[in-house]
Amino acid sequence: MSGCASTSLGGLSKADQLGLTASQAVEAISTGRLSAEAYVTTLVAQAEEFSHLNSLITLNKSGALAAAKAVDAKRARGEKLPPLAGLPIVVKDNINTSDLPTTGGTLALRELRPTANAPTLQKLLDAGVIVLGKANMHELAFGATNTNLSAFAGIARNPYDTARVPGGSSGGTGAAVAARIAPAGLGTDTGGSVRIPASFCGLAGLRPSVGNGGPDRRYDGTGVLPISHTRDTIGPIARTMQDVALLDAVMSGSPVATPVPLSGLRLGVPASFWSGMDLQVAAVMERAKARLLSAGIVLVDVDTVGLAELNSKAAFPIALHEAHEDIPKYLAATGAKGITLADIGAKVASPDVKGAMGAVMSDAAGAEYDAAIRIHRPRMQALYARYFADNRLDGMIFPTTIVPAPVIDPVNGSSKISVNGGALVDTFGTTIRNTDPGSTTGIPGITLPAGLTPAGLPVGLAIDGPIGSDRKLVGIGMSMETLLGVLPPPTTSQMKPS
């Protein structure tokens, strides 16, 4: 990392501070080995040095430093610190913050100031978390690359190769965590938007259970600029599954997940999720499978027959119709004055999002919505439940994305990609292919690094599980991470402007 001198800052060198995981940072601050102010100062400097990554829309420099000083003062007085005291995180810019704008990465909302923090974020703030900044995102969360052409947000870049996308729609969070600007952050996930950037940026992530809402939903979903109340959820992104577990416990009010023994676990391997992969991704995944088998995991070759067809009938009708209804409701609830759905659509800058918003504003999917929500989605839920139960599976395993991070195309919004030198295909559909069905259905899923391609690009390994199995999935991920190892951070040369 650039500037990793041995000069001591708050008890730890800059290099040591940048290398801290979220769990290690909390421990260092709580024991006094590191002052919260020194840590925030180091991370702010990292954010400023690598601002060309466009991982942040807003850097909360003064607010984060003030919060850090308050933590240090509290410790100096001998007061008990909350469990995550002094932990800086980045927050995707569609999650409401009362002291910072929540722009959705789109011009019409650039000055939107919510009246309250999103409840799930508030839980973290109450636990002592510090918001270091609001993270860049694919405009309005309608995409998987973070090629955001809004002038004030800009295109976010992958720290492992700045000519490539960091994934989306939570790409700014993924880029910031990978670049050591923050040890962890929040994204949102409607069709893969936590897991795709985590995969492309060599990180761990969790899409929690959503189910049919109510008790099935792991986190409160309010206070977020929506696409779909049925599908949307906040999710944590971090450098380790242990850090994902740390944030998840506070956000859900559940005990912290613990490692799950791998020997004897039964994981489904659905052929349709493993087909058509980029050859370099396939090689990394096959090596990971071999490691898992050597650890005693039972891999069961059984496909999810009929799932893709059902998802094609449910996914987009639900997302596009609910956005037509949910965005105006959000604007009213958030206190946005004089801003309409049409105003937002008129100012969209990214070509792919223009198309999506056109369908939202015209309610193009309205006629298909009833069947999608009442027939096709319940059939998907039943298919998954049978898949796990009939085969006695703890989960299903697959490549998070079938391609490594695509090269940025600033003209067309990175909208097309070639797989293994073939004809150009839709980037969005290709990238979300494996993550979208679980999102549509509302089951939980994790991603963690499987390894690097020969070109040094991260590859993600995903596990989806039955509704409510979040803690078990995270525990499995913790054990797999020990087996597969965490990835080396991007180098300074990798993070230089392309």
CSV table of C-alpha atoms in Angstrom, one decimal:
chain,number,residue,atom,x,y,z
A,1,MET,CA,0.0,0.0,0.0
A,2,SER,CA,1.2,3.5,-0.8
A,3,GLY,CA,2.8,5.4,2.1
A,4,CYS,CA,3.0,2.4,4.4
A,5,ALA,CA,5.8,3.8,6.4
A,6,SER,CA,6.7,2.5,9.9
A,7,THR,CA,6.0,5.8,11.6
A,8,SER,CA,3.8,5.1,14.6
A,9,LEU,CA,0.3,6.6,14.5
A,10,GLY,CA,-1.7,6.0,17.7
A,11,GLY,CA,0.4,2.9,18.7
A,12,LEU,CA,0.3,1.2,15.3
A,13,SER,CA,2.1,2.0,12.1
A,14,LYS,CA,0.2,3.3,9.1
A,15,ALA,CA,0.8,-0.1,7.4
A,16,ASP,CA,-0.5,-1.9,10.4
A,17,GLN,CA,-3.6,0.3,10.6
A,18,LEU,CA,-4.4,-0.2,6.9
A,19,GLY,CA,-4.1,-3.9,7.4
A,20,LEU,CA,-6.5,-4.2,10.3
A,21,THR,CA,-9.7,-6.1,9.7
A,22,ALA,CA,-12.9,-4.6,11.3
A,23,SER,CA,-12.6,-7.1,14.2
A,24,GLN,CA,-9.0,-6.2,14.8
A,25,ALA,CA,-9.7,-2.5,14.6
A,26,VAL,CA,-12.4,-2.7,17.3
A,27,GLU,CA,-10.0,-4.7,19.5
A,28,ALA,CA,-7.1,-2.2,19.0
A,29,ILE,CA,-9.3,0.8,19.8
A,30,SER,CA,-11.0,-0.8,22.8
A,31,THR,CA,-7.7,-1.7,24.4
A,32,GLY,CA,-6.1,1.6,23.7
A,33,ARG,CA,-3.4,0.3,21.3
A,34,LEU,CA,-4.9,2.6,18.7
A,35,SER,CA,-6.8,5.8,19.1
A,36,ALA,CA,-9.9,6.2,17.1
A,37,GLU,CA,-8.8,9.6,15.9
A,38,ALA,CA,-5.5,8.3,14.6
A,39,TYR,CA,-7.3,5.5,12.8
A,40,VAL,CA,-9.8,7.8,11.1
A,41,THR,CA,-7.0,10.2,10.2
A,42,THR,CA,-5.1,7.3,8.5
A,43,LEU,CA,-8.2,6.1,6.6
A,44,VAL,CA,-9.1,9.7,5.5
A,45,ALA,CA,-5.6,10.0,4.1
A,46,GLN,CA,-6.0,6.7,2.2
A,47,ALA,CA,-9.3,7.9,0.8
A,48,GLU,CA,-7.8,11.2,-0.4
A,49,GLU,CA,-4.7,9.4,-1.9
A,50,PHE,CA,-6.9,7.0,-3.9
A,51,SER,CA,-9.7,9.4,-4.7
A,52,HIS,CA,-9.3,8.5,-8.4
A,53,LEU,CA,-11.0,5.1,-7.6
A,54,ASN,CA,-14.3,7.1,-7.1
A,55,SER,CA,-15.3,4.8,-4.3
A,56,LEU,CA,-16.9,7.6,-2.3
A,57,ILE,CA,-19.4,10.2,-3.3
A,58,THR,CA,-19.0,12.0,0.1
A,59,LEU,CA,-16.0,11.8,2.4
A,60,ASN,CA,-17.2,12.6,5.9
A,61,LYS,CA,-13.9,13.9,7.1
A,62,SER,CA,-14.9,16.4,9.8
A,63,GLY,CA,-17.8,14.3,11.0
A,64,ALA,CA,-15.8,11.1,11.3
A,65,LEU,CA,-12.9,12.9,13.1
A,66,ALA,CA,-15.3,14.4,15.6
A,67,ALA,CA,-16.9,11.1,16.3
A,68,ALA,CA,-13.5,9.5,16.7
A,69,LYS,CA,-12.4,12.1,19.2
A,70,ALA,CA,-15.6,11.5,21.2
A,71,VAL,CA,-14.7,7.8,21.3
A,72,ASP,CA,-11.2,8.5,22.6
A,73,ALA,CA,-12.5,11.0,25.2
A,74,LYS,CA,-15.0,8.4,26.4
A,75,ARG,CA,-12.2,5.8,26.8
A,76,ALA,CA,-10.0,8.4,28.5
A,77,ARG,CA,-12.7,9.0,31.1
A,78,GLY,CA,-12.8,5.3,31.8
A,79,GLU,CA,-16.4,4.9,30.5
A,80,LYS,CA,-17.6,1.6,29.0
A,81,LEU,CA,-17.3,1.7,25.2
A,82,PRO,CA,-20.1,0.2,23.0
A,83,PRO,CA,-19.2,-3.0,21.1
A,84,LEU,CA,-18.1,-1.4,17.8
A,85,ALA,CA,-16.7,1.8,19.2
A,86,GLY,CA,-14.6,3.7,16.7
A,87,LEU,CA,-15.1,1.4,13.8
A,88,PRO,CA,-15.2,3.4,10.6
A,89,ILE,CA,-17.4,2.1,7.8
A,90,VAL,CA,-18.6,3.3,4.4
A,91,VAL,CA,-22.3,3.4,3.7
A,92,LYS,CA,-23.8,3.0,0.2
A,93,ASP,CA,-25.3,6.2,-0.9
A,94,ASN,CA,-28.9,4.9,-1.1
A,95,ILE,CA,-29.0,4.2,2.7
A,96,ASN,CA,-30.4,7.1,4.6
A,97,THR,CA,-28.1,9.2,6.7
A,98,SER,CA,-29.5,12.2,8.5
A,99,ASP,CA,-26.2,14.2,8.6
A,100,LEU,CA,-25.1,13.4,5.0
A,101,PRO,CA,-26.9,13.6,1.6
A,102,THR,CA,-28.3,10.3,0.3
A,103,THR,CA,-28.0,10.8,-3.5
A,104,GLY,CA,-28.7,7.3,-5.0
A,105,GLY,CA,-25.8,8.3,-7.3
A,106,THR,CA,-28.2,10.3,-9.4
A,107,LEU,CA,-28.5,14.0,-10.1
A,108,ALA,CA,-32.1,14.6,-9.1
A,109,LEU,CA,-31.3,13.4,-5.5
A,110,ARG,CA,-27.9,15.1,-5.1
A,111,GLU,CA,-29.1,17.4,-2.3
A,112,LEU,CA,-31.5,14.9,-0.7
A,113,ARG,CA,-31.2,15.1,3.1
A,114,PRO,CA,-33.1,12.4,4.9
A,115,THR,CA,-34.7,13.3,8.2
A,116,ALA,CA,-33.5,10.1,9.9
A,117,ASN,CA,-30.9,7.4,9.6
A,118,ALA,CA,-32.0,4.0,8.2
A,119,PRO,CA,-32.9,1.9,11.2
A,120,THR,CA,-30.4,-0.8,10.3
A,121,LEU,CA,-27.6,1.7,10.1
A,122,GLN,CA,-28.8,3.3,13.3
A,123,LYS,CA,-28.2,0.0,15.1
A,124,LEU,CA,-24.6,0.1,14.0
A,125,LEU,CA,-24.3,3.8,15.0
A,126,ASP,CA,-25.7,2.9,18.4
A,127,ALA,CA,-23.0,0.3,18.7
A,128,GLY,CA,-20.3,2.9,18.1
A,129,VAL,CA,-19.7,2.7,14.3
A,130,ILE,CA,-18.4,5.9,12.6
A,131,VAL,CA,-19.6,6.7,9.1
A,132,LEU,CA,-16.4,7.5,7.1
A,133,GLY,CA,-18.3,8.4,3.9
A,134,LYS,CA,-21.1,7.6,1.5
A,135,ALA,CA,-20.1,5.1,-1.1
A,136,ASN,CA,-20.5,5.4,-4.8
A,137,MET,CA,-23.0,3.1,-6.5
A,138,HIS,CA,-24.5,2.2,-9.9
A,139,GLU,CA,-27.0,5.0,-10.6
A,140,LEU,CA,-30.2,4.3,-8.6
A,141,ALA,CA,-28.9,0.8,-8.0
A,142,PHE,CA,-30.1,-0.3,-11.4
A,143,GLY,CA,-26.9,-2.2,-12.5
A,144,ALA,CA,-24.0,-4.4,-11.7
A,145,THR,CA,-20.9,-2.5,-12.8
A,146,ASN,CA,-20.9,0.9,-11.1
A,147,THR,CA,-20.3,2.6,-14.4
A,148,ASN,CA,-22.1,5.7,-13.1
A,149,LEU,CA,-22.1,8.5,-15.7
A,150,SER,CA,-23.6,11.1,-13.3
A,151,ALA,CA,-20.9,13.8,-13.3
A,152,PHE,CA,-20.8,14.2,-9.5
A,153,ALA,CA,-20.5,10.5,-8.8
A,154,GLY,CA,-18.4,9.2,-11.6
A,155,ILE,CA,-17.3,5.7,-12.6
A,156,ALA,CA,-16.0,3.7,-9.6
A,157,ARG,CA,-12.9,1.6,-10.3
A,158,ASN,CA,-11.7,-1.8,-9.2
A,159,PRO,CA,-8.6,-1.5,-6.9
A,160,TYR,CA,-7.2,-4.8,-8.4
A,161,ASP,CA,-7.2,-3.2,-11.9
A,162,THR,CA,-8.5,0.3,-12.3
A,163,ALA,CA,-9.4,-0.3,-15.9
A,164,ARG,CA,-12.1,-2.7,-14.7
A,165,VAL,CA,-15.4,-2.3,-12.8
A,166,PRO,CA,-15.7,-3.0,-9.1
A,167,GLY,CA,-19.2,-4.5,-9.6
A,168,GLY,CA,-22.5,-3.1,-8.6
A,169,SER,CA,-24.6,-1.8,-7.6
A,170,SER,CA,-22.7,-1.5,-4.3
A,171,GLY,CA,-19.4,-1.0,-6.2
A,172,GLY,CA,-18.2,2.0,-4.2
A,173,THR,CA,-18.4,0.0,-1.0
A,174,GLY,CA,-16.5,-2.9,-2.5
A,175,ALA,CA,-13.8,-0.6,-3.9
A,176,ALA,CA,-13.4,1.3,-0.7
A,177,VAL,CA,-13.0,-1.9,1.4
A,178,ALA,CA,-10.7,-3.5,-1.0
A,179,ALA,CA,-8.5,-0.3,-1.2
A,180,ARG,CA,-8.2,-0.3,2.6
A,181,ILE,CA,-10.1,3.0,2.7
A,182,ALA,CA,-12.4,1.3,5.3
A,183,PRO,CA,-12.3,-2.1,6.9
A,184,ALA,CA,-16.0,-2.8,6.2
A,185,GLY,CA,-19.1,-1.2,4.7
A,186,LEU,CA,-22.8,-1.5,3.9
A,187,GLY,CA,-24.3,-2.2,0.5
A,188,THR,CA,-27.7,-3.1,-0.7
A,189,ASP,CA,-28.7,-6.2,-2.7
A,190,THR,CA,-31.7,-6.6,-5.0
A,191,GLY,CA,-30.3,-9.0,-7.5
A,192,GLY,CA,-26.7,-9.5,-6.4
A,193,SER,CA,-25.6,-6.0,-5.5
A,194,VAL,CA,-23.7,-7.0,-2.3
A,195,ARG,CA,-22.2,-10.2,-3.6
A,196,ILE,CA,-21.1,-9.1,-7.1
A,197,PRO,CA,-18.9,-6.2,-5.9
A,198,ALA,CA,-17.6,-8.4,-3.0
A,199,SER,CA,-16.7,-11.1,-5.6
A,200,PHE,CA,-15.0,-8.7,-8.1
A,201,CYS,CA,-13.1,-6.9,-5.2
A,202,GLY,CA,-11.9,-10.0,-3.4
A,203,LEU,CA,-14.1,-9.6,-0.3
A,204,ALA,CA,-16.7,-11.3,1.8
A,205,GLY,CA,-20.4,-10.4,1.7
A,206,LEU,CA,-23.8,-11.4,3.0
A,207,ARG,CA,-27.2,-11.0,1.4
A,208,PRO,CA,-29.5,-11.8,4.5
A,209,SER,CA,-32.8,-13.6,4.5
A,210,VAL,CA,-35.7,-11.5,3.2
A,211,GLY,CA,-38.3,-14.2,2.6
A,212,ASN,CA,-41.8,-12.8,2.5
A,213,GLY,CA,-40.9,-10.0,4.9
A,214,GLY,CA,-42.1,-9.9,8.5
A,215,PRO,CA,-40.3,-12.4,10.7
A,216,ASP,CA,-38.5,-13.8,7.6
A,217,ARG,CA,-36.6,-10.5,7.1
A,218,ARG,CA,-33.3,-10.4,8.9
A,219,TYR,CA,-32.8,-6.6,8.8
A,220,ASP,CA,-35.2,-3.7,8.8
A,221,GLY,CA,-35.5,-2.7,5.2
A,222,THR,CA,-36.8,0.9,5.6
A,223,GLY,CA,-34.8,4.1,5.1
A,224,VAL,CA,-33.3,2.9,1.8
A,225,LEU,CA,-33.9,4.4,-1.6
A,226,PRO,CA,-35.8,1.4,-3.0
A,227,ILE,CA,-36.1,-0.7,-6.1
A,228,SER,CA,-38.3,-3.5,-4.7
A,229,HIS,CA,-39.7,-3.9,-1.2
A,230,THR,CA,-40.0,-7.6,-2.0
A,231,ARG,CA,-36.3,-8.0,-3.0
A,232,ASP,CA,-34.3,-5.2,-1.5
A,233,THR,CA,-32.1,-5.7,1.6
A,234,ILE,CA,-29.0,-4.1,3.2
A,235,GLY,CA,-26.0,-6.3,3.5
A,236,PRO,CA,-22.5,-6.1,4.9
A,237,ILE,CA,-19.3,-6.2,2.9
A,238,ALA,CA,-15.9,-6.8,4.6
A,239,ARG,CA,-12.5,-8.3,4.1
A,240,THR,CA,-13.2,-11.4,6.2
A,241,MET,CA,-16.3,-13.5,7.0
A,242,GLN,CA,-15.5,-12.9,10.7
A,243,ASP,CA,-16.1,-9.2,10.1
A,244,VAL,CA,-19.3,-9.9,8.2
A,245,ALA,CA,-20.4,-11.9,11.3
A,246,LEU,CA,-19.5,-9.0,13.5
A,247,LEU,CA,-21.7,-6.5,11.6
A,248,ASP,CA,-24.5,-9.0,11.0
A,249,ALA,CA,-24.9,-9.7,14.7
A,250,VAL,CA,-25.4,-6.0,15.5
A,251,MET,CA,-27.7,-5.4,12.5
A,252,SER,CA,-29.9,-8.5,13.2
A,253,GLY,CA,-29.7,-8.5,17.0
A,254,SER,CA,-28.5,-12.1,16.9
A,255,PRO,CA,-25.5,-13.9,18.4
A,256,VAL,CA,-22.3,-13.6,16.4
A,257,ALA,CA,-21.9,-16.5,14.0
A,258,THR,CA,-19.2,-19.0,14.8
A,259,PRO,CA,-17.3,-21.3,12.4
A,260,VAL,CA,-19.1,-24.4,11.3
A,261,PRO,CA,-17.1,-27.6,10.8
A,262,LEU,CA,-16.8,-28.5,7.2
A,263,SER,CA,-16.5,-32.3,7.4
A,264,GLY,CA,-19.8,-33.9,6.5
A,265,LEU,CA,-21.5,-30.7,5.2
A,266,ARG,CA,-23.6,-31.4,2.1
A,267,LEU,CA,-23.6,-28.8,-0.5
A,268,GLY,CA,-25.5,-29.0,-3.8
A,269,VAL,CA,-23.6,-28.3,-7.1
A,270,PRO,CA,-26.2,-27.1,-9.6
A,271,ALA,CA,-24.9,-27.6,-13.1
A,272,SER,CA,-26.8,-24.7,-14.6
A,273,PHE,CA,-25.0,-22.3,-12.2
A,274,TRP,CA,-21.6,-23.8,-13.2
A,275,SER,CA,-22.1,-23.7,-17.0
A,276,GLY,CA,-20.7,-21.1,-19.4
A,277,MET,CA,-18.0,-19.8,-17.1
A,278,ASP,CA,-15.0,-17.8,-18.2
A,279,LEU,CA,-12.2,-20.4,-18.4
A,280,GLN,CA,-10.0,-18.6,-15.8
A,281,VAL,CA,-12.9,-18.4,-13.4
A,282,ALA,CA,-13.6,-22.1,-14.0
A,283,ALA,CA,-10.0,-23.0,-13.2
A,284,VAL,CA,-10.1,-21.1,-9.9
A,285,MET,CA,-13.4,-22.6,-8.9
A,286,GLU,CA,-12.3,-26.2,-9.7
A,287,ARG,CA,-9.3,-25.7,-7.5
A,288,ALA,CA,-11.5,-24.5,-4.7
A,289,LYS,CA,-13.9,-27.4,-5.1
A,290,ALA,CA,-10.9,-29.8,-4.7
A,291,ARG,CA,-9.9,-28.1,-1.5
A,292,LEU,CA,-13.5,-28.4,-0.2
A,293,LEU,CA,-13.6,-32.1,-1.0
A,294,SER,CA,-10.3,-32.6,0.8
A,295,ALA,CA,-11.8,-31.0,3.9
A,296,GLY,CA,-14.6,-33.6,4.0
A,297,ILE,CA,-17.4,-31.6,2.4
A,298,VAL,CA,-19.8,-33.7,0.4
A,299,LEU,CA,-20.6,-32.1,-3.0
A,300,VAL,CA,-23.9,-33.3,-4.4
A,301,ASP,CA,-24.3,-32.9,-8.2
A,302,VAL,CA,-27.9,-32.0,-8.5
A,303,ASP,CA,-29.4,-29.2,-10.5
A,304,THR,CA,-32.2,-26.7,-9.8
A,305,VAL,CA,-34.3,-27.8,-12.7
A,306,GLY,CA,-36.8,-25.2,-13.9
A,307,LEU,CA,-35.4,-22.4,-11.7
A,308,ALA,CA,-34.1,-20.2,-14.4
A,309,GLU,CA,-37.4,-20.3,-16.3
A,310,LEU,CA,-39.4,-19.3,-13.2
A,311,ASN,CA,-36.9,-16.5,-12.4
A,312,SER,CA,-37.4,-15.1,-15.9
A,313,LYS,CA,-41.1,-14.8,-15.2
A,314,ALA,CA,-40.7,-13.3,-11.7
A,315,ALA,CA,-37.5,-11.2,-11.3
A,316,PHE,CA,-38.0,-8.2,-13.5
A,317,PRO,CA,-41.7,-7.8,-13.2
A,318,ILE,CA,-41.4,-7.6,-9.5
A,319,ALA,CA,-38.5,-5.2,-9.5
A,320,LEU,CA,-39.8,-2.9,-12.2
A,321,HIS,CA,-43.4,-2.7,-11.0
A,322,GLU,CA,-42.4,-2.2,-7.3
A,323,ALA,CA,-40.0,0.5,-8.2
A,324,HIS,CA,-42.8,2.4,-9.9
A,325,GLU,CA,-44.7,2.3,-6.6
A,326,ASP,CA,-41.9,2.2,-4.0
A,327,ILE,CA,-39.7,5.2,-5.1
A,328,PRO,CA,-42.6,7.8,-4.8
A,329,LYS,CA,-43.4,6.3,-1.3
A,330,TYR,CA,-39.8,6.6,-0.3
A,331,LEU,CA,-39.6,10.3,-1.5
A,332,ALA,CA,-42.7,11.1,0.6
A,333,ALA,CA,-41.4,9.2,3.7
A,334,THR,CA,-37.9,10.8,3.5
A,335,GLY,CA,-39.1,14.4,3.3
A,336,ALA,CA,-38.1,15.0,-0.3
A,337,LYS,CA,-40.0,18.0,-1.5
A,338,GLY,CA,-40.7,18.9,-5.1
A,339,ILE,CA,-39.0,15.7,-6.5
A,340,THR,CA,-41.1,13.2,-8.5
A,341,LEU,CA,-40.3,9.9,-10.2
A,342,ALA,CA,-40.4,11.7,-13.5
A,343,ASP,CA,-37.9,14.3,-12.2
A,344,ILE,CA,-35.5,11.4,-11.3
A,345,GLY,CA,-36.0,9.7,-14.6
A,346,ALA,CA,-35.4,12.9,-16.6
A,347,LYS,CA,-32.0,13.5,-15.0
A,348,VAL,CA,-30.6,9.9,-15.2
A,349,ALA,CA,-27.2,10.0,-16.9
A,350,SER,CA,-26.3,6.3,-17.4
A,351,PRO,CA,-27.7,4.7,-20.6
A,352,ASP,CA,-28.6,1.4,-19.0
A,353,VAL,CA,-30.4,3.1,-16.2
A,354,LYS,CA,-32.3,5.4,-18.6
A,355,GLY,CA,-33.7,2.2,-20.1
A,356,ALA,CA,-34.7,0.7,-16.7
A,357,MET,CA,-36.2,4.0,-15.5
A,358,GLY,CA,-38.2,4.2,-18.7
A,359,ALA,CA,-39.8,0.9,-17.9
A,360,VAL,CA,-40.3,1.9,-14.3
A,361,MET,CA,-42.0,5.2,-15.1
A,362,SER,CA,-44.3,3.6,-17.7
A,363,ASP,CA,-45.0,0.7,-15.4
A,364,ALA,CA,-44.2,-1.6,-18.3
A,365,ALA,CA,-44.2,-4.7,-16.1
A,366,GLY,CA,-47.5,-3.8,-14.3
A,367,ALA,CA,-49.5,-6.4,-16.2
A,368,GLU,CA,-47.1,-9.2,-15.3
A,369,TYR,CA,-46.7,-8.3,-11.7
A,370,ASP,CA,-49.6,-10.2,-10.2
A,371,ALA,CA,-48.6,-13.6,-11.7
A,372,ALA,CA,-44.9,-12.9,-10.8
A,373,ILE,CA,-45.7,-12.2,-7.1
A,374,ARG,CA,-48.5,-14.7,-6.6
A,375,ILE,CA,-47.5,-17.6,-8.8
A,376,HIS,CA,-43.9,-17.6,-10.1
A,377,ARG,CA,-42.1,-16.4,-6.9
A,378,PRO,CA,-43.9,-18.9,-4.6
A,379,ARG,CA,-43.1,-21.7,-7.0
A,380,MET,CA,-39.4,-20.6,-6.9
A,381,GLN,CA,-39.6,-20.7,-3.1
A,382,ALA,CA,-41.1,-24.2,-3.1
A,383,LEU,CA,-38.5,-25.4,-5.6
A,384,TYR,CA,-35.6,-24.2,-3.4
A,385,ALA,CA,-37.2,-25.7,-0.3
A,386,ARG,CA,-37.5,-29.1,-2.1
A,387,TYR,CA,-34.0,-28.8,-3.4
A,388,PHE,CA,-32.5,-28.4,0.0
A,389,ALA,CA,-34.8,-30.8,1.8
A,390,ASP,CA,-35.0,-33.7,-0.7
A,391,ASN,CA,-31.2,-33.8,-1.1
A,392,ARG,CA,-30.5,-33.2,2.6
A,393,LEU,CA,-28.4,-30.1,1.7
A,394,ASP,CA,-26.9,-27.5,4.0
A,395,GLY,CA,-26.7,-25.1,1.0
A,396,MET,CA,-25.7,-24.9,-2.7
A,397,ILE,CA,-22.4,-23.7,-4.0
A,398,PHE,CA,-21.5,-21.9,-7.2
A,399,PRO,CA,-19.3,-19.2,-8.7
A,400,THR,CA,-20.7,-15.8,-7.6
A,401,THR,CA,-20.2,-14.5,-11.1
A,402,ILE,CA,-19.2,-16.5,-14.1
A,403,VAL,CA,-16.8,-13.8,-15.3
A,404,PRO,CA,-14.1,-11.7,-13.6
A,405,ALA,CA,-14.5,-8.0,-13.4
A,406,PRO,CA,-15.3,-6.6,-16.9
A,407,VAL,CA,-13.3,-3.8,-18.5
A,408,ILE,CA,-14.9,-0.3,-18.1
A,409,ASP,CA,-16.7,1.1,-21.1
A,410,PRO,CA,-17.5,4.7,-20.3
A,411,VAL,CA,-19.4,5.3,-23.5
A,412,ASN,CA,-21.9,2.5,-23.3
A,413,GLY,CA,-22.0,2.1,-19.5
A,414,SER,CA,-20.0,-1.2,-19.6
A,415,SER,CA,-23.2,-2.8,-21.0
A,416,LYS,CA,-21.7,-5.6,-23.2
A,417,ILE,CA,-19.1,-8.3,-22.4
A,418,SER,CA,-17.6,-11.2,-24.2
A,419,VAL,CA,-17.1,-14.5,-22.4
A,420,ASN,CA,-14.2,-16.6,-23.6
A,421,GLY,CA,-13.9,-14.5,-26.8
A,422,GLY,CA,-17.5,-15.2,-27.9
A,423,ALA,CA,-20.1,-12.8,-29.2
A,424,LEU,CA,-20.9,-9.8,-27.1
A,425,VAL,CA,-23.7,-10.4,-24.5
A,426,ASP,CA,-25.5,-8.3,-22.0
A,427,THR,CA,-23.2,-7.6,-19.0
A,428,PHE,CA,-26.0,-7.1,-16.5
A,429,GLY,CA,-27.7,-10.4,-17.3
A,430,THR,CA,-24.4,-12.3,-17.4
A,431,THR,CA,-23.2,-10.9,-14.2
A,432,ILE,CA,-26.3,-11.4,-12.1
A,433,ARG,CA,-27.2,-14.8,-13.6
A,434,ASN,CA,-26.2,-16.8,-10.5
A,435,THR,CA,-27.1,-14.3,-7.8
A,436,ASP,CA,-30.5,-13.2,-9.1
A,437,PRO,CA,-32.6,-16.3,-8.4
A,438,GLY,CA,-31.8,-16.4,-4.7
A,439,SER,CA,-32.5,-12.6,-4.5
A,440,THR,CA,-35.9,-13.0,-6.2
A,441,THR,CA,-36.8,-15.8,-3.8
A,442,GLY,CA,-35.6,-14.1,-0.6
A,443,ILE,CA,-33.2,-16.8,0.6
A,444,PRO,CA,-29.8,-15.9,2.2
A,445,GLY,CA,-26.5,-16.1,0.4
A,446,ILE,CA,-22.8,-15.4,1.1
A,447,THR,CA,-19.8,-14.9,-1.1
A,448,LEU,CA,-16.1,-15.2,-0.2
A,449,PRO,CA,-12.9,-15.2,-2.3
A,450,ALA,CA,-12.0,-18.5,-4.1
A,451,GLY,CA,-8.7,-17.2,-5.5
A,452,LEU,CA,-7.2,-15.0,-8.2
A,453,THR,CA,-7.1,-15.5,-11.9
A,454,PRO,CA,-3.6,-15.5,-13.6
A,455,ALA,CA,-4.3,-11.8,-14.4
A,456,GLY,CA,-4.7,-11.1,-10.7
A,457,LEU,CA,-8.5,-10.7,-10.7
A,458,PRO,CA,-10.5,-12.0,-7.7
A,459,VAL,CA,-13.0,-14.8,-8.1
A,460,GLY,CA,-15.9,-15.2,-5.7
A,461,LEU,CA,-17.4,-18.5,-4.4
A,462,ALA,CA,-21.0,-18.2,-3.3
A,463,ILE,CA,-23.3,-20.3,-1.1
A,464,ASP,CA,-27.0,-19.9,-0.9
A,465,GLY,CA,-29.0,-21.6,1.8
A,466,PRO,CA,-32.5,-22.2,3.1
A,467,ILE,CA,-34.5,-19.2,4.5
A,468,GLY,CA,-33.3,-18.3,8.0
A,469,SER,CA,-29.9,-20.1,7.7
A,470,ASP,CA,-27.9,-16.9,7.7
A,471,ARG,CA,-25.8,-17.6,10.8
A,472,LYS,CA,-25.0,-21.1,9.6
A,473,LEU,CA,-24.0,-19.8,6.1
A,474,VAL,CA,-21.7,-17.2,7.7
A,475,GLY,CA,-20.2,-19.9,9.9
A,476,ILE,CA,-19.6,-22.1,6.9
A,477,GLY,CA,-18.0,-19.1,5.2
A,478,MET,CA,-15.7,-18.5,8.2
A,479,SER,CA,-14.4,-22.1,8.0
A,480,MET,CA,-14.1,-22.0,4.2
A,481,GLU,CA,-12.1,-18.8,4.5
A,482,THR,CA,-9.7,-20.5,6.8
A,483,LEU,CA,-9.3,-23.3,4.3
A,484,LEU,CA,-9.1,-21.2,1.1
A,485,GLY,CA,-7.3,-18.1,2.6
A,486,VAL,CA,-8.0,-14.4,2.2
A,487,LEU,CA,-6.6,-12.6,-0.8
A,488,PRO,CA,-3.6,-10.3,-0.8
A,489,PRO,CA,-4.6,-6.6,-0.9
A,490,PRO,CA,-4.3,-4.8,-4.2
A,491,THR,CA,-0.8,-3.3,-4.6
A,492,THR,CA,-0.1,0.4,-5.1
A,493,SER,CA,0.8,-0.1,-8.7
A,494,GLN,CA,-2.6,-1.9,-9.3
A,495,MET,CA,-4.4,1.0,-7.7
A,496,LYS,CA,-2.7,3.7,-9.8
A,497,PRO,CA,-4.9,5.5,-12.4
A,498,SER,CA,-5.2,3.4,-15.6
